[in-house]
mmCIF file with all atom_site columns, C-alpha atoms in Angstrom:
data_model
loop_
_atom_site.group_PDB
_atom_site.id
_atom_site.type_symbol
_atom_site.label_atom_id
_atom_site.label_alt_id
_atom_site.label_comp_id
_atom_site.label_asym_id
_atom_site.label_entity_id
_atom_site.label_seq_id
_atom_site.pdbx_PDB_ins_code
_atom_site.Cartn_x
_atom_site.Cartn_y
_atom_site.Cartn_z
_atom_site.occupancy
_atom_site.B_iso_or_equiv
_atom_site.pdbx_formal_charge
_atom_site.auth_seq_id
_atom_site.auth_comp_id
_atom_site.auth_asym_id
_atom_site.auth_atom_id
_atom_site.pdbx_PDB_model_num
ATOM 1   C CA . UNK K 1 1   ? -10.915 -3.192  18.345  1.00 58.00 ? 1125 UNK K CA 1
ATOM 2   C CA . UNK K 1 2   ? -9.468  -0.056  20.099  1.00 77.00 ? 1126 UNK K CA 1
ATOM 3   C CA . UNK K 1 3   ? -5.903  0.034   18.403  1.00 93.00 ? 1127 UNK K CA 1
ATOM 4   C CA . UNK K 1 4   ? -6.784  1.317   14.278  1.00 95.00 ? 1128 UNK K CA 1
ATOM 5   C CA . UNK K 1 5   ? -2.939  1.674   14.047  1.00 95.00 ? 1129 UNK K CA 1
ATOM 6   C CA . UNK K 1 6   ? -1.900  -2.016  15.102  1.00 95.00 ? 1130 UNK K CA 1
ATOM 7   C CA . UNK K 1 7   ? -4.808  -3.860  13.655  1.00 96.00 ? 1131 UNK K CA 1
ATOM 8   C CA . UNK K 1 8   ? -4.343  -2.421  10.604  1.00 96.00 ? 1132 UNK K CA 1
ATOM 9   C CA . UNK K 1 9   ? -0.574  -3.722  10.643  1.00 96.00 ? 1133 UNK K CA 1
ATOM 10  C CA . UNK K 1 10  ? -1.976  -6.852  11.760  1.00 96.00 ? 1134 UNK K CA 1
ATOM 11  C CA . UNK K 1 11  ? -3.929  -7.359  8.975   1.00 95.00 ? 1135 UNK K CA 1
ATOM 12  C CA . UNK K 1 12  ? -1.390  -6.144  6.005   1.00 96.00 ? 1136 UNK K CA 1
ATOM 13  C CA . UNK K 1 13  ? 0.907   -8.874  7.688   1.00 95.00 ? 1137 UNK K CA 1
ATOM 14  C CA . UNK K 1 14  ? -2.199  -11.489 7.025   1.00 94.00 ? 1138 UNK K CA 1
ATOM 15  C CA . UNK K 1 15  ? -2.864  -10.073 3.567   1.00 95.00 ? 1139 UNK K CA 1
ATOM 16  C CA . UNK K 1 16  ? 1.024   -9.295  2.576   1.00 95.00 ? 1140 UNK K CA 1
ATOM 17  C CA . UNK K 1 17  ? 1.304   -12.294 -0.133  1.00 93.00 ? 1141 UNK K CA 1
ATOM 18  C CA . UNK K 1 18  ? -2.003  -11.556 -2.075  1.00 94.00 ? 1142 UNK K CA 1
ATOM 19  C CA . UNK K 1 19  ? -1.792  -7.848  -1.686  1.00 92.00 ? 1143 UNK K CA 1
ATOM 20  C CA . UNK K 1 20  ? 1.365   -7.796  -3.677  1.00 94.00 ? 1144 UNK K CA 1
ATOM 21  C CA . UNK K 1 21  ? -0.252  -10.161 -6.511  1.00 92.00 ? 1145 UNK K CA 1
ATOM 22  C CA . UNK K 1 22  ? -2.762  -7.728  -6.564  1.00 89.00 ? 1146 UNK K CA 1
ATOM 23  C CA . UNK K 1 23  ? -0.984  -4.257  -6.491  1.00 89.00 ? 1147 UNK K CA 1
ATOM 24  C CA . UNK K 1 24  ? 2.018   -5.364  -8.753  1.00 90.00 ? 1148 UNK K CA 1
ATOM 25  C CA . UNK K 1 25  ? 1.227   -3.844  -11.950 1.00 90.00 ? 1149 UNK K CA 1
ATOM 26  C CA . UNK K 1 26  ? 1.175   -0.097  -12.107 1.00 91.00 ? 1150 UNK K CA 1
ATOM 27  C CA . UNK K 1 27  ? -1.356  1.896   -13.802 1.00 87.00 ? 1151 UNK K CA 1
ATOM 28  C CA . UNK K 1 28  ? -1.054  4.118   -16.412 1.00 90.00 ? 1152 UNK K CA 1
ATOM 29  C CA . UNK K 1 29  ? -1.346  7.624   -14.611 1.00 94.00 ? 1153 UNK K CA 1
ATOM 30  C CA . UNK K 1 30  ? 1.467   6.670   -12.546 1.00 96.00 ? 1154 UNK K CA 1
ATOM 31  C CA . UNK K 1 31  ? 4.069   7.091   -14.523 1.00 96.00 ? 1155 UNK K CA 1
ATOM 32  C CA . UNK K 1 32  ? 2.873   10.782  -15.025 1.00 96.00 ? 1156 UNK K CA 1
ATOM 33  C CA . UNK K 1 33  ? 2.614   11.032  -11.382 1.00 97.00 ? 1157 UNK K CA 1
ATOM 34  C CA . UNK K 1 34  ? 6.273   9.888   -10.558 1.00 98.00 ? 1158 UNK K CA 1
ATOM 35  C CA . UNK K 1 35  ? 7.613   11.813  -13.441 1.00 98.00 ? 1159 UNK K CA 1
ATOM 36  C CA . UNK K 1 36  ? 5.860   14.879  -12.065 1.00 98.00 ? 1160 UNK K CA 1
ATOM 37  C CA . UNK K 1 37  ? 7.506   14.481  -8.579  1.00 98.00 ? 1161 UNK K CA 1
ATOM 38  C CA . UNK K 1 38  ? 10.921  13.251  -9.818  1.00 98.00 ? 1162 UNK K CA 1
ATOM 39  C CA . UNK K 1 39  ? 11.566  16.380  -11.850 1.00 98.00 ? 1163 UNK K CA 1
ATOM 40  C CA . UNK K 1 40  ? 10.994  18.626  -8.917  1.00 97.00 ? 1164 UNK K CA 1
ATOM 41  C CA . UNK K 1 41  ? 14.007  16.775  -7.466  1.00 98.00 ? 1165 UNK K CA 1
ATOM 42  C CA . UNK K 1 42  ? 17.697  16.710  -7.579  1.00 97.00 ? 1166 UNK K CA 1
ATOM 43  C CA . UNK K 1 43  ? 19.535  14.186  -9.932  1.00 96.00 ? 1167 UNK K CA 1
ATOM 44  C CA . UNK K 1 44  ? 19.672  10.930  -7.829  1.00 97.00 ? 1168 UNK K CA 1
ATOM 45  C CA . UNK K 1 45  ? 17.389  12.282  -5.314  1.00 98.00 ? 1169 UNK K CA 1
ATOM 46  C CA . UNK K 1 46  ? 16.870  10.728  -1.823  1.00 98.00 ? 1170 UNK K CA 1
ATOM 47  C CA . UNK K 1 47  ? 13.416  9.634   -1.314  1.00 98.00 ? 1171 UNK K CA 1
ATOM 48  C CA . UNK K 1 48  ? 11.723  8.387   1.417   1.00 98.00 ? 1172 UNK K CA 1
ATOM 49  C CA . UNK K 1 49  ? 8.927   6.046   -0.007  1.00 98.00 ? 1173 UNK K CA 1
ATOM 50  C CA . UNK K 1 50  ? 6.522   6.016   3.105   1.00 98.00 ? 1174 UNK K CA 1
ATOM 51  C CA . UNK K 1 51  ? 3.889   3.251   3.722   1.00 98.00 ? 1175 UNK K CA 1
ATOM 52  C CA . UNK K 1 52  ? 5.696   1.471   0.545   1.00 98.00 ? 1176 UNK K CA 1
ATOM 53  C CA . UNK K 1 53  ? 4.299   -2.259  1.233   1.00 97.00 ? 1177 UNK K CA 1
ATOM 54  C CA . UNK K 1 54  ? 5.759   -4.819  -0.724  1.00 97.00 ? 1178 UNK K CA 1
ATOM 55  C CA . UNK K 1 55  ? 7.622   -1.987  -2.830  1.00 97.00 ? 1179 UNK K CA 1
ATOM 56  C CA . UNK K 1 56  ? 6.158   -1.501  -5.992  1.00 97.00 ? 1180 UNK K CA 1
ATOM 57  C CA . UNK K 1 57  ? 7.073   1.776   -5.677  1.00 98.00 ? 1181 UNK K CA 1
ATOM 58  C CA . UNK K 1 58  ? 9.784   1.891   -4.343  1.00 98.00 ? 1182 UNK K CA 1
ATOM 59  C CA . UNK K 1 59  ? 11.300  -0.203  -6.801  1.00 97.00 ? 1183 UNK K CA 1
ATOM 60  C CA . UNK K 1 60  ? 9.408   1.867   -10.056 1.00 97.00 ? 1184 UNK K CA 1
ATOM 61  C CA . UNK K 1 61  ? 11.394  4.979   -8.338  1.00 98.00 ? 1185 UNK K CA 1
ATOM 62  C CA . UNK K 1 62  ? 14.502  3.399   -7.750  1.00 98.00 ? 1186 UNK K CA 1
ATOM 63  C CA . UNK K 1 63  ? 14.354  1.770   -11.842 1.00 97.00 ? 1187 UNK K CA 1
ATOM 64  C CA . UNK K 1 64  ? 14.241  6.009   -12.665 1.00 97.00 ? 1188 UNK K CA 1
ATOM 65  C CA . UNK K 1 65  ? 17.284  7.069   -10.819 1.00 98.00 ? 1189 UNK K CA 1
ATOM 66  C CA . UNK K 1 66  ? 16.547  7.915   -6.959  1.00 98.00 ? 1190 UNK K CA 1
ATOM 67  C CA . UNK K 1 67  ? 17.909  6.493   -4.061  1.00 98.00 ? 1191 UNK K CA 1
ATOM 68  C CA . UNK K 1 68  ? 14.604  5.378   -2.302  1.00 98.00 ? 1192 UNK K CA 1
ATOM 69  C CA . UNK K 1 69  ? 14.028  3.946   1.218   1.00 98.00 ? 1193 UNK K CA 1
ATOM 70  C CA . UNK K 1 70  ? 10.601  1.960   1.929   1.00 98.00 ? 1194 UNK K CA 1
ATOM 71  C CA . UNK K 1 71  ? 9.291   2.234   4.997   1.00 98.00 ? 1195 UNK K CA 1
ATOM 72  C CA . UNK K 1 72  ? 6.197   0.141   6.244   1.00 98.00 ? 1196 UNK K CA 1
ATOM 73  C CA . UNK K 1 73  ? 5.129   -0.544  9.072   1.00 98.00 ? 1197 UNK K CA 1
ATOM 74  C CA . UNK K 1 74  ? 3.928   -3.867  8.279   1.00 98.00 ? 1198 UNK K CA 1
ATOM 75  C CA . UNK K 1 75  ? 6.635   -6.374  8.478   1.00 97.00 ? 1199 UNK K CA 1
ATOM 76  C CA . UNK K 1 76  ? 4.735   -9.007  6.349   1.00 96.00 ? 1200 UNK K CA 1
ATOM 77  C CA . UNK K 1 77  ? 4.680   -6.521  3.939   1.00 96.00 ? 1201 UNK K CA 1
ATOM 78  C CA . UNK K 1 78  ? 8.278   -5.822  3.510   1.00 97.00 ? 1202 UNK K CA 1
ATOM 79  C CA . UNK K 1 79  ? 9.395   -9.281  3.291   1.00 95.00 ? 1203 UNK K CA 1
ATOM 80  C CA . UNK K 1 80  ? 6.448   -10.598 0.960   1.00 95.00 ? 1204 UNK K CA 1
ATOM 81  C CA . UNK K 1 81  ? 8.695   -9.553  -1.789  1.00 93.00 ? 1205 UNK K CA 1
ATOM 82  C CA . UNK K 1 82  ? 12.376  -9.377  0.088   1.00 94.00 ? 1206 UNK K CA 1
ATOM 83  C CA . UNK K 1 83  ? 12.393  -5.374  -0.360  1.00 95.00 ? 1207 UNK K CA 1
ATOM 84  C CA . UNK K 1 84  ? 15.537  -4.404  0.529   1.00 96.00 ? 1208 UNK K CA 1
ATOM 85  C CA . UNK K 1 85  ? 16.955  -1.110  1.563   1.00 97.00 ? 1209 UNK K CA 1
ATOM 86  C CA . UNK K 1 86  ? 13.840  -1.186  3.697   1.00 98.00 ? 1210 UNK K CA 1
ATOM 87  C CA . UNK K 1 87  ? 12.901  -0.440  7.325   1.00 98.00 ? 1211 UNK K CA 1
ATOM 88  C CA . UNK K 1 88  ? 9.827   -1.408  9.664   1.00 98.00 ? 1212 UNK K CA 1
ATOM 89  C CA . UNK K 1 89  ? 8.939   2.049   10.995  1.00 98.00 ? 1213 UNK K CA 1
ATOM 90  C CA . UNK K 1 90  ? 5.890   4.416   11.727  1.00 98.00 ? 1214 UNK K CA 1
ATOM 91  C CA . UNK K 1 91  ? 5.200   7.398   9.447   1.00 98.00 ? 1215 UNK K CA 1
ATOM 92  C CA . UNK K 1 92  ? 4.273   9.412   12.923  1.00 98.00 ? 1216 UNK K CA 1
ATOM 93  C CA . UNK K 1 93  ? 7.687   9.014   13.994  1.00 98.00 ? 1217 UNK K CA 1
ATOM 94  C CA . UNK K 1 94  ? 10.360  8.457   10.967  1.00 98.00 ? 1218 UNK K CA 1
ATOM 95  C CA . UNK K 1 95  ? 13.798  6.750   11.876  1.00 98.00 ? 1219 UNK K CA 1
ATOM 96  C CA . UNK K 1 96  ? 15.463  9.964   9.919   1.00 98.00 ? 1220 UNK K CA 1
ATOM 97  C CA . UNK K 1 97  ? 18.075  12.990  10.718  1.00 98.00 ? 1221 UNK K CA 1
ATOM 98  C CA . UNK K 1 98  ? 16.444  16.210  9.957   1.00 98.00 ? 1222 UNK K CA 1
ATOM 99  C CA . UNK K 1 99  ? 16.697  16.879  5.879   1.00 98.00 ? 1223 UNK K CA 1
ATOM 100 C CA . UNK K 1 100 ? 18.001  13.667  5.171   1.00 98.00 ? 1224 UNK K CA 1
ATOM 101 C CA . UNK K 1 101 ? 15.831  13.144  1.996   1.00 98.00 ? 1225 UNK K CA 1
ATOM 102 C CA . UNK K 1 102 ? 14.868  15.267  -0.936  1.00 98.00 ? 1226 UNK K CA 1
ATOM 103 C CA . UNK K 1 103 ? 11.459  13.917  -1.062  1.00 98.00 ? 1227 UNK K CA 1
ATOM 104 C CA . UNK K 1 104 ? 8.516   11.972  0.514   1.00 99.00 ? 1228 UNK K CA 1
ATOM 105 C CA . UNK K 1 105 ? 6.261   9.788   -1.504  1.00 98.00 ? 1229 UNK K CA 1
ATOM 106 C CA . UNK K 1 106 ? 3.677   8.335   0.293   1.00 98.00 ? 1230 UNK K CA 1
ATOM 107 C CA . UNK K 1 107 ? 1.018   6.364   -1.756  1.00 98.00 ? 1231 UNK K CA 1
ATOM 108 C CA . UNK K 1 108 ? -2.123  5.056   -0.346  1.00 96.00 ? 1232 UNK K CA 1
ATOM 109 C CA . UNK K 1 109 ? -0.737  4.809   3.097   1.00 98.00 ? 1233 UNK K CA 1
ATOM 110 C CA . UNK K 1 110 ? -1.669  8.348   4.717   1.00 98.00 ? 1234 UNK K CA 1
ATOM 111 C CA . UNK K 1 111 ? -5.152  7.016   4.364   1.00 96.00 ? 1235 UNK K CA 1
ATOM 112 C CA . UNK K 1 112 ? -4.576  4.408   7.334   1.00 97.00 ? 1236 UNK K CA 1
ATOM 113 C CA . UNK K 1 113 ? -3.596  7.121   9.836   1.00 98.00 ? 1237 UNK K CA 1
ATOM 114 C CA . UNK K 1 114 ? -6.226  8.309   12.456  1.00 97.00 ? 1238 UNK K CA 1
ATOM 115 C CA . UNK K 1 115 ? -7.486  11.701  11.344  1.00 97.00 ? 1239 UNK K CA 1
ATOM 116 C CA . UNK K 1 116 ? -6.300  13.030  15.016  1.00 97.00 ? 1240 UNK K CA 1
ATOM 117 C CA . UNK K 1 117 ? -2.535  11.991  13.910  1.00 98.00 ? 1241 UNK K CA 1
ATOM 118 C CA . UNK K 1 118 ? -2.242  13.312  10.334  1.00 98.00 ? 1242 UNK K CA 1
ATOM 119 C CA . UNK K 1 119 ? -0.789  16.380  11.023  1.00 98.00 ? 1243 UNK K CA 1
ATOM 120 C CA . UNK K 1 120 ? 2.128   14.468  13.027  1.00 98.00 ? 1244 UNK K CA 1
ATOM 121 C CA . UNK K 1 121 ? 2.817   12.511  9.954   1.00 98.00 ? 1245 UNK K CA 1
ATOM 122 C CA . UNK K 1 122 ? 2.684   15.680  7.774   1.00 98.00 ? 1246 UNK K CA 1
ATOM 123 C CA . UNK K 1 123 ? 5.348   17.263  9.847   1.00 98.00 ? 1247 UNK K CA 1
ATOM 124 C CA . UNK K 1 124 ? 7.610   14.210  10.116  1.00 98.00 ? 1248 UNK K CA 1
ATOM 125 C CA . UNK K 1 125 ? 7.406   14.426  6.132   1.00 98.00 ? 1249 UNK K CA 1
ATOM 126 C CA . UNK K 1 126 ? 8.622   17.779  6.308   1.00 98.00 ? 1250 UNK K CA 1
ATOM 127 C CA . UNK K 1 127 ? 11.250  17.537  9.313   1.00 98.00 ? 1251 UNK K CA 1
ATOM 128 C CA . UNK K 1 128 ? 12.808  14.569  6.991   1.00 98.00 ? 1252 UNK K CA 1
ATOM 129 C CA . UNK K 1 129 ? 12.622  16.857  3.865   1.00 98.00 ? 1253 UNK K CA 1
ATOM 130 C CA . UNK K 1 130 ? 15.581  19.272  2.882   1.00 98.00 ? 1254 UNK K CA 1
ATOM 131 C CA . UNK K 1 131 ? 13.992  22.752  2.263   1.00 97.00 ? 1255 UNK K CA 1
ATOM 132 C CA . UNK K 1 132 ? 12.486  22.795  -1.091  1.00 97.00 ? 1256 UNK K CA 1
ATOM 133 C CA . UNK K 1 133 ? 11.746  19.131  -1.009  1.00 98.00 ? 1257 UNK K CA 1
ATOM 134 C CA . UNK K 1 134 ? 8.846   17.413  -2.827  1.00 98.00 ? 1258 UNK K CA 1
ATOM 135 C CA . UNK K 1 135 ? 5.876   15.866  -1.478  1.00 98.00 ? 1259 UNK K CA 1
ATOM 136 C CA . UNK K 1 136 ? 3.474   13.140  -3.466  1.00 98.00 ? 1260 UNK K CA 1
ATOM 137 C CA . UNK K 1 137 ? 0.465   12.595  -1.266  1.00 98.00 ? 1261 UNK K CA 1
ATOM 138 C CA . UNK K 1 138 ? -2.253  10.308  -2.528  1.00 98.00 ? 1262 UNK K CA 1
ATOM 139 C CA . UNK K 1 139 ? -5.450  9.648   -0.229  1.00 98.00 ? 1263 UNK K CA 1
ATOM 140 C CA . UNK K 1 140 ? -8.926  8.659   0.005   1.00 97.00 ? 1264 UNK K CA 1
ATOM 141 C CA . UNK K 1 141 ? -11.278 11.264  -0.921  1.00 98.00 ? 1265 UNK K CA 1
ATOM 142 C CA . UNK K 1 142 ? -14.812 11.128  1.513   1.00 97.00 ? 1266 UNK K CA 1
ATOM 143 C CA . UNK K 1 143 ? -16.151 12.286  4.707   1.00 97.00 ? 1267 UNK K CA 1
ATOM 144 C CA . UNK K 1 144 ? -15.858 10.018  8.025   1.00 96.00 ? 1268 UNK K CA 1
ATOM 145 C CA . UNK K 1 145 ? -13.152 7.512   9.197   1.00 97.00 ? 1269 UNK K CA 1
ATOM 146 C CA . UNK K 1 146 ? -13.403 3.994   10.391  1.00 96.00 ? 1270 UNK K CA 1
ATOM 147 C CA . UNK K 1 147 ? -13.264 -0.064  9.762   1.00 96.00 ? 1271 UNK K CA 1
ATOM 148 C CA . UNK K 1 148 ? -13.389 -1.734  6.216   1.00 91.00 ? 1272 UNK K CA 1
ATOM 149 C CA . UNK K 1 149 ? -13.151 -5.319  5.894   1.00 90.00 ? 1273 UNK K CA 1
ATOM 150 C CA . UNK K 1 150 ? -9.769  -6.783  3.727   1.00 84.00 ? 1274 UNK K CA 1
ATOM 151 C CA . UNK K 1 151 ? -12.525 -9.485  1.640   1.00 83.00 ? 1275 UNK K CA 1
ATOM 152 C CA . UNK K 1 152 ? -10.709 -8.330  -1.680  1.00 82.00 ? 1276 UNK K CA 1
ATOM 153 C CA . UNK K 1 153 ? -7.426  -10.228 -0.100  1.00 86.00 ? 1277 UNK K CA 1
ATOM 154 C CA . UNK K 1 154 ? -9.257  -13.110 1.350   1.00 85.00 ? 1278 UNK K CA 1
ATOM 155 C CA . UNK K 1 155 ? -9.196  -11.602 4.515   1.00 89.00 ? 1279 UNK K CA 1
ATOM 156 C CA . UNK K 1 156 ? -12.343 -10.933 6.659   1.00 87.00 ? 1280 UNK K CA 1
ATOM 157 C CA . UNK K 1 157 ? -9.647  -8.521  8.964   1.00 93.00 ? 1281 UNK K CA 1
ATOM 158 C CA . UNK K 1 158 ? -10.223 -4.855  8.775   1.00 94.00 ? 1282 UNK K CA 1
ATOM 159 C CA . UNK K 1 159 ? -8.302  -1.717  8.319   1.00 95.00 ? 1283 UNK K CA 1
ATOM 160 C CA . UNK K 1 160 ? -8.703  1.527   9.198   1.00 97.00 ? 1284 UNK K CA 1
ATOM 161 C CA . UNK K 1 161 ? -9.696  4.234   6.782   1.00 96.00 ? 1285 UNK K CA 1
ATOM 162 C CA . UNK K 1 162 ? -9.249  7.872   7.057   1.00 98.00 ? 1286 UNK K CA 1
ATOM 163 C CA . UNK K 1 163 ? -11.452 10.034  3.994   1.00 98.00 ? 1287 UNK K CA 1
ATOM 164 C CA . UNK K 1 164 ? -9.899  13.200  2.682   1.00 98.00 ? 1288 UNK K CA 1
ATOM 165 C CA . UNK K 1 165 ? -11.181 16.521  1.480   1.00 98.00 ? 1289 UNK K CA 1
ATOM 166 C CA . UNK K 1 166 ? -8.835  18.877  -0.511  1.00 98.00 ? 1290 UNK K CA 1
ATOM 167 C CA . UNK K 1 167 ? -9.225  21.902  1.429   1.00 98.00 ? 1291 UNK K CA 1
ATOM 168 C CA . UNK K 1 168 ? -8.685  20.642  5.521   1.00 98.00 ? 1292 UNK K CA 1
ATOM 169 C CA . UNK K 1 169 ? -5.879  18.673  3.868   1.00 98.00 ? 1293 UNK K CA 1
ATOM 170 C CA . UNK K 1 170 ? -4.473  21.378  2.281   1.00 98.00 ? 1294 UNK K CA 1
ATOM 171 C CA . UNK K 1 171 ? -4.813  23.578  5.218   1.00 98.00 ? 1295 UNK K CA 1
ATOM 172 C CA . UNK K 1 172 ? -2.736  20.790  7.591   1.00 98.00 ? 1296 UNK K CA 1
ATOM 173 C CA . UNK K 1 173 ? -0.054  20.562  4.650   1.00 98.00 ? 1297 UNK K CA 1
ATOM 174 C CA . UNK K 1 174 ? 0.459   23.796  4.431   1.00 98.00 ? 1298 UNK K CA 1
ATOM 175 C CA . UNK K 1 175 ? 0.328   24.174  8.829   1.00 98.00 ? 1299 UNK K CA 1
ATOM 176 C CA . UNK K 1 176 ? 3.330   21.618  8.122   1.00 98.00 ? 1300 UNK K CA 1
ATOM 177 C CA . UNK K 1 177 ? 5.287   23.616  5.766   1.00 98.00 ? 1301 UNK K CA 1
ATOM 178 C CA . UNK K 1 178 ? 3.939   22.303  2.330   1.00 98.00 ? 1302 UNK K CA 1
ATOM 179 C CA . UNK K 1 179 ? 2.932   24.145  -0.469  1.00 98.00 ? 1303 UNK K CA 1
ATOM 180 C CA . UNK K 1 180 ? 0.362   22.266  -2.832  1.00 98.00 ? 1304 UNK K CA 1
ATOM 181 C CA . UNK K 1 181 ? 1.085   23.060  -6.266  1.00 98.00 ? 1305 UNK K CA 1
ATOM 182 C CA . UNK K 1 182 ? -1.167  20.240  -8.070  1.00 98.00 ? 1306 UNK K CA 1
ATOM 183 C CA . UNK K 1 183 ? -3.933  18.327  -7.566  1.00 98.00 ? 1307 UNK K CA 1
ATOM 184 C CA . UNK K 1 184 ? -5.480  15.436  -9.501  1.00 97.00 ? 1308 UNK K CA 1
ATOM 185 C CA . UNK K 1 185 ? -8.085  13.255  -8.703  1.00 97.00 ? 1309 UNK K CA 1
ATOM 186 C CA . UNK K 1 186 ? -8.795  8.947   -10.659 1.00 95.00 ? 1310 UNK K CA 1
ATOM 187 C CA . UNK K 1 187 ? -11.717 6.883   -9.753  1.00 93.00 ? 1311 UNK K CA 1
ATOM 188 C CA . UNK K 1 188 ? -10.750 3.274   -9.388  1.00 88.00 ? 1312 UNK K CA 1
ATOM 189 C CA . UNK K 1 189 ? -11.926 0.794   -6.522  1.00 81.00 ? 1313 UNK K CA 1
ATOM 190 C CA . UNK K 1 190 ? -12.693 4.144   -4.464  1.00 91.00 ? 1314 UNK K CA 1
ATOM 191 C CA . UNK K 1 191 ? -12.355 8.153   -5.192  1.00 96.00 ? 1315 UNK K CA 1
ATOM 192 C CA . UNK K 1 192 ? -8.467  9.204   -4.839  1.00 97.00 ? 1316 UNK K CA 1
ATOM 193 C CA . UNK K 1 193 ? -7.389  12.424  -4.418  1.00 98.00 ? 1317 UNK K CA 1
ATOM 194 C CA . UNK K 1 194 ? -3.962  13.531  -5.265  1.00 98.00 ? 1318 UNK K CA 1
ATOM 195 C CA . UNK K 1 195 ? -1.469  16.056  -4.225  1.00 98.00 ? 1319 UNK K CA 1
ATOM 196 C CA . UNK K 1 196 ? 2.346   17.007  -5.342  1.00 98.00 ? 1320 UNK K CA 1
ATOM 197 C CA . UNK K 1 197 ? 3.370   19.800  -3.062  1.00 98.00 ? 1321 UNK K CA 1
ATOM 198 C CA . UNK K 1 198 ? 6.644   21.280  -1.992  1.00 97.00 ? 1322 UNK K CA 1
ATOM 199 C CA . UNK K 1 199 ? 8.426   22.524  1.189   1.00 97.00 ? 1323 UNK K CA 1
ATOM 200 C CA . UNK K 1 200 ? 9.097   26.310  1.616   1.00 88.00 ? 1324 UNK K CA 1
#
């Protein structure tokens, strides 16, 4: 396995049904989360959800107000639940005009993108962002990248992982233009680490 990007896809498509039994019901911290990020924005904000799978999110976001677009690049994923208002896409190369949204929320999807292309995905955040924008970032906290097997969805299919730490993460948000102004951190089937950060 020599492609992380499109075997990871691969496998979401396989998984798409039982991941979004699974990942349906949201937890309690995100509500404080989304509030957090929403009131940084304008009144109906545009918001790009990014790596939204079956659109839990997107949906929660949309039920407060904002105009939200999913984008996954899993296909499976996108129709398990008919998102709509949806689009099969990369995050290292976003199907947006410069500025189009207010702000970015990518949950648990940065994670899947090779270390070596982060800071590509951090800047497309920001090229997509109007100046001032909002960013909610949540990823994996560790050392190390590589395969982890999909058994919790009845899969024996990996995806790639990418681990996190605060401050080289920081540093490539803020080489992309984004300001962290909060970080948070919830232990739950692995460590997450979580940042709300703006663009200057």
């Amino acid at each position: 396995m020599t492609d992380p990007v499109g075997q990871t896809r691969s496998t979401y498509d396989e998984v798409a049904a039982e991941y979004a039994v699974r990942s349906g019901t949201p937890w309690p911290e995100l509500d404080a989360m989304m509030s957090a990020f929403l009131v940084r924005l304008p009144e109906r904000a545009r918001v790009l959800d990014a790596g939204c799978g079956p659109g839990r999110d997107t949906l929660l976001l949309r039920g407060r107000g904002a105009r939200v677009l999913g984008l996954d690049l899993s296909f499976g994923m996108l129709r398990s639940q008919s998102l709509a208002r949806a689009v099969q896409a990369d995050m290292r190369a976003v199907p947006l005009r410069d500025a189009a949204v207010d702000g970015v929320w990518c949950q648990a999807a940065l994670l899947h993108v090779p270390r070596a292309d982060v800071p590509r995905a951090l800047g497309e955040f920001a090229r997509v962002s109007r100046s001032g924008g909002a960013l909610h970032l949540a990823v994996s906290e560790g050392d190390g990248e590589g395969w982890e097997r999909a058994a919790r969805y009845g899969s024996a299919q990996p995806r790639w992982y990418v681990q996190h730490r605060l401050e080289p993460l920081q540093a490539q948000l803020a080489d992309a233009g984004w300001n962290v102004v909060d970080v948070s951190r919830l232990n739950t089937v692995r460590d997450w680490l979580y940042l709300l950060a703006h663009l200057s």
